[in-house]
mmCIF file of C-alpha atoms in Angstrom:
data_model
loop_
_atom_site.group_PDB
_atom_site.id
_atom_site.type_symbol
_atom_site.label_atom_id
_atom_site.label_comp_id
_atom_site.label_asym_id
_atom_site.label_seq_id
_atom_site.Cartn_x
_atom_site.Cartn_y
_atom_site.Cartn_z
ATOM 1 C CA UNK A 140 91.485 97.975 72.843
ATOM 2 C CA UNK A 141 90.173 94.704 71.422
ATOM 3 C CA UNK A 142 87.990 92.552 74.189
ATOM 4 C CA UNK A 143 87.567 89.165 74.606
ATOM 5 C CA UNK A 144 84.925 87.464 71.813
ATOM 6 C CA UNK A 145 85.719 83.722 72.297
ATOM 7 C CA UNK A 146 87.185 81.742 75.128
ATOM 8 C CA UNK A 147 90.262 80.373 73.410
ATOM 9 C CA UNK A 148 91.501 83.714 73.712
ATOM 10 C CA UNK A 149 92.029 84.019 77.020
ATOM 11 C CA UNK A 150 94.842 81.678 77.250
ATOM 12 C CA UNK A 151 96.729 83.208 74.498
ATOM 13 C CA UNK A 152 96.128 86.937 76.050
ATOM 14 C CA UNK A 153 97.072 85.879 79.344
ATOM 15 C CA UNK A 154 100.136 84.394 77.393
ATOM 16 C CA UNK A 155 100.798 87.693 76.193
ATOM 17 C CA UNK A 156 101.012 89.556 79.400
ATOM 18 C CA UNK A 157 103.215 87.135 81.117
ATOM 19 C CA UNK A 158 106.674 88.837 81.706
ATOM 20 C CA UNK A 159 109.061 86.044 79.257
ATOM 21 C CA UNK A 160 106.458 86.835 76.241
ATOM 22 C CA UNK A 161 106.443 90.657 76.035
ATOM 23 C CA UNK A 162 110.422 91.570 77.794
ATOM 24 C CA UNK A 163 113.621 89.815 77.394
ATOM 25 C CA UNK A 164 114.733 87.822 80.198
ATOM 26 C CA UNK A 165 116.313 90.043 83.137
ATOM 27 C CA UNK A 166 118.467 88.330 85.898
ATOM 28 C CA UNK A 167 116.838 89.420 88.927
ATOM 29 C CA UNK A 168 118.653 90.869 91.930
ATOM 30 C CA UNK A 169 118.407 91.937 95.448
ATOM 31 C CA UNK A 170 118.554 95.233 96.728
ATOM 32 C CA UNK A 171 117.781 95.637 100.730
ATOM 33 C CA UNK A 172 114.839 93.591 101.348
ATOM 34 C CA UNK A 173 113.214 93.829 98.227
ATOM 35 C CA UNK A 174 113.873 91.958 94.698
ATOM 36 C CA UNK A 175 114.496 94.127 91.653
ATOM 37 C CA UNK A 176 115.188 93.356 87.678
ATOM 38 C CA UNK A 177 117.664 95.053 86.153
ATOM 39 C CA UNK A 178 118.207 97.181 84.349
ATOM 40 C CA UNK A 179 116.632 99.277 86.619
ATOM 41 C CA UNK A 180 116.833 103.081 85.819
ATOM 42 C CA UNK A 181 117.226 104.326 89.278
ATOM 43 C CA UNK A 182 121.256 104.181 89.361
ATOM 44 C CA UNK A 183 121.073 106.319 86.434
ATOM 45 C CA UNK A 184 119.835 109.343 87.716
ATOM 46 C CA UNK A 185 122.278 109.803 90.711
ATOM 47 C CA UNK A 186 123.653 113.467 90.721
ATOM 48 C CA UNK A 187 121.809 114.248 87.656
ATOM 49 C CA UNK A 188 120.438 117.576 87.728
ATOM 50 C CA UNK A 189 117.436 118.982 84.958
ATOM 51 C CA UNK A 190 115.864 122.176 84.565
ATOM 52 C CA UNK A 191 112.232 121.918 85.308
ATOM 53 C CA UNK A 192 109.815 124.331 84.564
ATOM 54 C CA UNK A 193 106.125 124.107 86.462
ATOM 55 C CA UNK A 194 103.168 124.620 84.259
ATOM 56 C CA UNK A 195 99.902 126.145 86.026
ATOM 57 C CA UNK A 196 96.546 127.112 84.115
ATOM 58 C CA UNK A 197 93.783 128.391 85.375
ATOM 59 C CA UNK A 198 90.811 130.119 83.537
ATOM 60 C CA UNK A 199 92.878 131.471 80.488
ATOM 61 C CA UNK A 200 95.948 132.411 83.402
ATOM 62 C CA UNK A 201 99.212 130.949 83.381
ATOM 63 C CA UNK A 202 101.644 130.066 85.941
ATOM 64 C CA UNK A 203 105.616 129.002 84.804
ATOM 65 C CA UNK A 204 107.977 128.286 87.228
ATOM 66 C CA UNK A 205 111.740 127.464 86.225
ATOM 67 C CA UNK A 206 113.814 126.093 88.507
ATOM 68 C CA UNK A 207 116.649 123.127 88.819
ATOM 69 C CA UNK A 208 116.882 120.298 89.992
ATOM 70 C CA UNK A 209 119.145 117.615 91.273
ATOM 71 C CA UNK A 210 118.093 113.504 91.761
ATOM 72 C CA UNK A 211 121.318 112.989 95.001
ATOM 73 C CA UNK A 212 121.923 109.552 95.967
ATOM 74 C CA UNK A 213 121.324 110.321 99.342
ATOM 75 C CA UNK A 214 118.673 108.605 101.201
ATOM 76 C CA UNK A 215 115.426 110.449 102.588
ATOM 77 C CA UNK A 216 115.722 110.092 106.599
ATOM 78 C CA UNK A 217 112.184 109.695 107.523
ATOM 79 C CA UNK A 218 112.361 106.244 105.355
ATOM 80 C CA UNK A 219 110.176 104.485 102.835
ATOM 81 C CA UNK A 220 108.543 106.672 100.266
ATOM 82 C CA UNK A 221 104.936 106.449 100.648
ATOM 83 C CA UNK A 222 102.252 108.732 99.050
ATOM 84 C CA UNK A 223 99.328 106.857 99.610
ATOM 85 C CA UNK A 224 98.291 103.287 101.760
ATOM 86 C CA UNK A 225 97.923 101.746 98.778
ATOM 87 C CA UNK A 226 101.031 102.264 97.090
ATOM 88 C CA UNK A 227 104.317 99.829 97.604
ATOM 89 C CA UNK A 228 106.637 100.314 100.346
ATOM 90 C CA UNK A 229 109.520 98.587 98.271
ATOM 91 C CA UNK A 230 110.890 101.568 97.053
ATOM 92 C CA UNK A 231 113.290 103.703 99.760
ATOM 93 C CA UNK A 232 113.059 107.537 98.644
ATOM 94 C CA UNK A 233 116.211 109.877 97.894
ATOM 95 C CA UNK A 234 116.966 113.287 98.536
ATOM 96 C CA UNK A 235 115.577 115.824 95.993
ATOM 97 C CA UNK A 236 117.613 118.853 95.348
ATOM 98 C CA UNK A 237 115.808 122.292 94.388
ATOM 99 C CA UNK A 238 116.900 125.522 93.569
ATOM 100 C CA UNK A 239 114.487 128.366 93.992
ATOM 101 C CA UNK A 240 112.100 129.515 91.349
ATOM 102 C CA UNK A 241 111.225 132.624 89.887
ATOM 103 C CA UNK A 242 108.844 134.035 87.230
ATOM 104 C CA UNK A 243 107.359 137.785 86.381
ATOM 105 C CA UNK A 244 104.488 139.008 87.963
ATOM 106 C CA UNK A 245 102.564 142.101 87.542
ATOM 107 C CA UNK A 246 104.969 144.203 90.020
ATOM 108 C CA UNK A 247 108.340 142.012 88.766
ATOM 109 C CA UNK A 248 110.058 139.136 89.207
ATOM 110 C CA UNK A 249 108.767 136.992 92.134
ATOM 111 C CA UNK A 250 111.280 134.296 93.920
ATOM 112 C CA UNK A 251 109.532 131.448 94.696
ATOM 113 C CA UNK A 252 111.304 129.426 97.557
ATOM 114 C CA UNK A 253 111.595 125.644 97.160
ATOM 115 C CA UNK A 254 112.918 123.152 99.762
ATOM 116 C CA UNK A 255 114.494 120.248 99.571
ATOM 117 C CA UNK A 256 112.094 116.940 98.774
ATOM 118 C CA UNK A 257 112.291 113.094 97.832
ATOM 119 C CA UNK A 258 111.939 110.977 94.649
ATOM 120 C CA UNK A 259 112.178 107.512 93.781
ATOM 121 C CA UNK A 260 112.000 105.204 90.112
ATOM 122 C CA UNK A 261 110.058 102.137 90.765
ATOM 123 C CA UNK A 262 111.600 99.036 89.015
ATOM 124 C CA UNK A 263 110.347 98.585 85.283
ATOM 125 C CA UNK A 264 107.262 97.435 84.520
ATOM 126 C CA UNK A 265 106.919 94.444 82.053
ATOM 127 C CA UNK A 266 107.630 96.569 78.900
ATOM 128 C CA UNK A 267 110.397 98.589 80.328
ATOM 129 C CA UNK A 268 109.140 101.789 82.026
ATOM 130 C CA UNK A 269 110.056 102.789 85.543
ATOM 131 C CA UNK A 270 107.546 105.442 87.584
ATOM 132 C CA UNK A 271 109.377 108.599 88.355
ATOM 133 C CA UNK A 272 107.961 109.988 91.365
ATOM 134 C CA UNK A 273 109.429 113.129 93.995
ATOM 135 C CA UNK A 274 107.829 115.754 95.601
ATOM 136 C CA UNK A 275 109.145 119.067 96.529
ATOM 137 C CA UNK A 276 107.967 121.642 99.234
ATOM 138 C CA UNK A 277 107.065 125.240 98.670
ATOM 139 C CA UNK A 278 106.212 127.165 101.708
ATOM 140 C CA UNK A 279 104.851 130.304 99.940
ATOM 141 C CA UNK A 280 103.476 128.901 97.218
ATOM 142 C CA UNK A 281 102.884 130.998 94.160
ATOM 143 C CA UNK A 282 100.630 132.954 92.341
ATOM 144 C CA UNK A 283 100.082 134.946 88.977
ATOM 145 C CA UNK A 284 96.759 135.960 87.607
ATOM 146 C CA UNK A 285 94.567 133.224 89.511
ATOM 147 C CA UNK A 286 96.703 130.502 88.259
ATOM 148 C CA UNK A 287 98.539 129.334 91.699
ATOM 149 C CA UNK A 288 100.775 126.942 93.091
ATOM 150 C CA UNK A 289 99.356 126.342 96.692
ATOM 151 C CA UNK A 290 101.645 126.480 99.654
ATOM 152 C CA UNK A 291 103.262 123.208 100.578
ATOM 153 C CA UNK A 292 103.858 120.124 99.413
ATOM 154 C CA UNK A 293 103.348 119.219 95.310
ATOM 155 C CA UNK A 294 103.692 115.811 94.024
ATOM 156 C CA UNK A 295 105.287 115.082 90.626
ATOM 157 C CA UNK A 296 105.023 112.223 88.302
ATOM 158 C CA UNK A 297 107.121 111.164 85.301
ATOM 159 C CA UNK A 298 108.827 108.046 83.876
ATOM 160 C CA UNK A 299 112.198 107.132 82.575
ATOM 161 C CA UNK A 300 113.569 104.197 80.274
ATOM 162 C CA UNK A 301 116.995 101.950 79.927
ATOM 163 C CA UNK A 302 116.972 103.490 76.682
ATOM 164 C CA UNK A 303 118.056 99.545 74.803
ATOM 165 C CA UNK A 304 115.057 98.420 76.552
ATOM 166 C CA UNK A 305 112.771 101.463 74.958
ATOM 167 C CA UNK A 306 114.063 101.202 71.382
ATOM 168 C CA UNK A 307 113.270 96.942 71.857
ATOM 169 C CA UNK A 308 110.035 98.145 72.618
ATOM 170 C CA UNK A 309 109.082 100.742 70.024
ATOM 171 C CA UNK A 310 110.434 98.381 67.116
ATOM 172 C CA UNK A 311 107.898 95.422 68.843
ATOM 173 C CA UNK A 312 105.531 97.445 68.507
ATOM 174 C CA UNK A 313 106.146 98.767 65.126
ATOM 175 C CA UNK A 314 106.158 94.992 63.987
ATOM 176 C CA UNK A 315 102.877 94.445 65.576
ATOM 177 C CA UNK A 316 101.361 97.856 63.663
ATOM 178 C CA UNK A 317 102.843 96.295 60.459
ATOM 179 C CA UNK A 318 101.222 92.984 60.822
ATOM 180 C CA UNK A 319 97.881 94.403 61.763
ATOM 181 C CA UNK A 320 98.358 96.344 58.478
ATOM 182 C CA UNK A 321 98.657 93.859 56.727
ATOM 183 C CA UNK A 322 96.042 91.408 58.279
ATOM 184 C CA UNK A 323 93.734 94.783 57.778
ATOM 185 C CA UNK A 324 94.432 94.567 53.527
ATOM 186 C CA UNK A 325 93.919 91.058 53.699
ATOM 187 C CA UNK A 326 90.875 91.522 54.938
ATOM 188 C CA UNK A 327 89.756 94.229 52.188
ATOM 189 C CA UNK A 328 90.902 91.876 49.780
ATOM 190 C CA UNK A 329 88.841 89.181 51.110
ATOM 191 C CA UNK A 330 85.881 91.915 50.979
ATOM 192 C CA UNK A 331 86.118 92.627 47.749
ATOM 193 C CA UNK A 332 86.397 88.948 46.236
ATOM 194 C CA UNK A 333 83.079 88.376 48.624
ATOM 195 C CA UNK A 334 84.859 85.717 50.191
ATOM 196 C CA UNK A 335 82.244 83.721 52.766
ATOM 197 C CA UNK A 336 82.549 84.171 56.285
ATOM 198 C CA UNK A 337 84.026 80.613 56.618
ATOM 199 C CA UNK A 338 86.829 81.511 54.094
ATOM 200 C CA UNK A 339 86.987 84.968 55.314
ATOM 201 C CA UNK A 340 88.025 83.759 58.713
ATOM 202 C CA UNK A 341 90.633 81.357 57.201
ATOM 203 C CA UNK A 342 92.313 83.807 55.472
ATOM 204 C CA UNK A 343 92.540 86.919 57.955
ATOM 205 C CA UNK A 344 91.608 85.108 61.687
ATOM 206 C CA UNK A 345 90.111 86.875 63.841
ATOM 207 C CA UNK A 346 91.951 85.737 67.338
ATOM 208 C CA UNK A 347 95.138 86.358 65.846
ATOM 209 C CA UNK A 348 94.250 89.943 65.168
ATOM 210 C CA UNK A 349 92.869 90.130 68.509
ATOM 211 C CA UNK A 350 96.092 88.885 69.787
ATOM 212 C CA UNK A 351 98.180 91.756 68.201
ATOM 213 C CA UNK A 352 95.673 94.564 68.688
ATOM 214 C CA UNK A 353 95.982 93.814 72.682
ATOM 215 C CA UNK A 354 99.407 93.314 72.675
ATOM 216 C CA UNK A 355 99.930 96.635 70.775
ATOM 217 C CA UNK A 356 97.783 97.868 73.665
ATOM 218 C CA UNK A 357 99.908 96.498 76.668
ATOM 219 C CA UNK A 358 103.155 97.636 74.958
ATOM 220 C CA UNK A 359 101.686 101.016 74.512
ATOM 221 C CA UNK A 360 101.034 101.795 77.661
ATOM 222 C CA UNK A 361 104.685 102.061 79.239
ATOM 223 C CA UNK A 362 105.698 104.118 75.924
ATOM 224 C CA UNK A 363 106.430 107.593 75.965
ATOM 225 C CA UNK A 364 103.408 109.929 75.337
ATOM 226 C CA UNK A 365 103.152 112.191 72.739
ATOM 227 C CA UNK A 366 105.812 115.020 74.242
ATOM 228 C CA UNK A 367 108.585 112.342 73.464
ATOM 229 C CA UNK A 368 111.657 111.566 75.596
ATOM 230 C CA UNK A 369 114.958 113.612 76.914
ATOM 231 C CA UNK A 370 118.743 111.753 76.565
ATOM 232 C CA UNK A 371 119.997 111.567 79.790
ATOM 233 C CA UNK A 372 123.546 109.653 81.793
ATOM 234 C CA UNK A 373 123.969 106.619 80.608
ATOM 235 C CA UNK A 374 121.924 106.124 77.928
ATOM 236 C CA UNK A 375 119.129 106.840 80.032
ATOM 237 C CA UNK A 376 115.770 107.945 79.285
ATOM 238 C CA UNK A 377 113.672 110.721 80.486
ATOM 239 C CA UNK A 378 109.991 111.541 80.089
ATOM 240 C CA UNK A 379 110.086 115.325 78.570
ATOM 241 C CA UNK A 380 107.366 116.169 81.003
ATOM 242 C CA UNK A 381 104.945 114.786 83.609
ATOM 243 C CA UNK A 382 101.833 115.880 86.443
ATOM 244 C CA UNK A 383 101.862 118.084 88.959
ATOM 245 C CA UNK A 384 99.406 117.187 92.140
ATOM 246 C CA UNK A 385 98.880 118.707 95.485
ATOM 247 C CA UNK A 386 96.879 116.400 98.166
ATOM 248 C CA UNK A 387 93.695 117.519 99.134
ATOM 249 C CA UNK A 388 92.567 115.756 101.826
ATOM 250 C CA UNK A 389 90.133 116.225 103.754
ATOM 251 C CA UNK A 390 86.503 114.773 105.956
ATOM 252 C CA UNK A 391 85.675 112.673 103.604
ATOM 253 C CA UNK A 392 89.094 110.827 103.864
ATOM 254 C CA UNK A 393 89.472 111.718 107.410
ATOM 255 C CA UNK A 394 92.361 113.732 106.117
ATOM 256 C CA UNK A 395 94.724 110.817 105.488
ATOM 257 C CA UNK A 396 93.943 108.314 107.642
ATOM 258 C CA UNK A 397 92.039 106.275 105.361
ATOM 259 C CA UNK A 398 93.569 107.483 101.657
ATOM 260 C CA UNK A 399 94.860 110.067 100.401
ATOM 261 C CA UNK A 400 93.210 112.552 97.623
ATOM 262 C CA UNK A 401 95.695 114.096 95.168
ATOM 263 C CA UNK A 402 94.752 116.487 92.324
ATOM 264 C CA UNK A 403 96.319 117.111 89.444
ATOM 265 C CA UNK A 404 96.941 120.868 89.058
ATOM 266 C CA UNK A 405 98.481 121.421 85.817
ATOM 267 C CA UNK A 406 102.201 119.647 84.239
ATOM 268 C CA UNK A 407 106.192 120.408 84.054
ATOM 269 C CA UNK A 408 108.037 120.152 81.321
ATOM 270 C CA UNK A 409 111.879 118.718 82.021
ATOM 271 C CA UNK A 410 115.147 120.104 80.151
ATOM 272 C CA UNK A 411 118.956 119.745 79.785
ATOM 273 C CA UNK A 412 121.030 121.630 81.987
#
């Protein structure tokens, strides 16, 4: 991304990231004790169930897990959400359906039990994109070939999209592209008539492609990646896939207390039921 070369562009980049410059304006609400925008994604995925399938590598092995799952309404009873003391409170988790998994293994198919977890969307961030995050348990665990999924809890992470609010986005951000293109031939052109730096600057300026190159860059960062997105209720959303974690804490964190460690393990890859 493009960095800051002259002082007068801080106040236009700060411009850029304020909430009224990059989204359209969004009545807030209220929702318990905390204050949302809408529209929020959340709502959405009530009842809906995907097919999920876990994706595990490990030194040429491979690990796939199918199994279902549903997003319920229904609230988590231990309370707020919370993977880590740093992360927001706001955001009351919901019950996780899971059906149990099953792949081949050397001896046949192997069941792999999975219990019930949580999940939550965060509001939308200034461009549109809401965190999907749940977690389910696996008391067994699995394991094929050295690639395993270790017993307990896994952590999952994903995104979703008011899908008016993604296609507003992606058509920004194609405008942006398409004036940086064109600043960029202007700027060839001015090249090749060995324009001085003076006129140069007058024709193609600098701050304003700045401007649009970080801009571009804040927009991009709450679009989909390059697996693409999944149609779901209500013109919702979903990320095709995401990261799988497990926490590994341990002395150095006093196992919790102070933070918690997660790493990522390998991916899962969502589908229509």
């Amino acid at each position: 991304g493009a960095t800051l070369r002259h002082p007068r562009m801080l106040s236009a980049q700060l411009l850029a990231l304020q909430p009224h410059a990059l989204r359209p304006a969004l009545t807030p609400t209220r929702r318990g004790s905390s204050f949302w925008s809408e529209p929020w994604t959340e709502p959405l995925l009530f009842q809906s169930a995907w097919r999920m399938t876990l994706d595990i590598q490990s030194g040429g092995a491979r690990l796939a897990v199918p199994l279902e799952i549903t997003f319920s309404d229904e609230p988590v009873a231990s309370g707020d959400f919370r993977w880590t003391v740093e992360e927001p409170t706001c955001c009351p988790a919901r019950r996780l359906l899971a059906s149990a998994g099953a792949f081949v293994g050397p001896k046949g198919e192997v069941s792999v039990e999975a219990r019930p977890g949580g999940w939550l969307a965060e509001p939308p961030d200034r461009c549109g994109r809401s965190a999907l995050r749940f977690y389910i348990d696996f008391p067994d665990g699995a394991q094929r070939n050295g690639a395993a999924l270790p017993p307990g809890r896994a952590f999952f992470r994903a995104a979703c999209w008011d899908g008016a609010q993604l296609r507003q986005f992606e058509a920004e951000a194609a405008a942006v592209r398409a004036e940086l293109d064109a600043l960029g031939a202007a700027a060839e052109a001015s090249a090749s008539l060995g324009l001085s730096a003076e006129r140069a600057e007058a024709a193609v300026p600098s701050e304003r492609r700045q401007l649009l190159e970080y801009q571009l860059e804040i927009i991009e960062r709450s679009m989909p990646d390059e697996r693409g997105v999944l149609p779901g209720p209500g013109d919702l959303q979903m990320a095709a896939g995401g990261e799988l974690s497990i926490k590994t804490d341990g002395v150095a964190n006093m196992w919790g207390l102070i933070s918690s460690n997660f790493d990522t393990i390998g991916g899962f890859a969502f589908a229509p039921i």
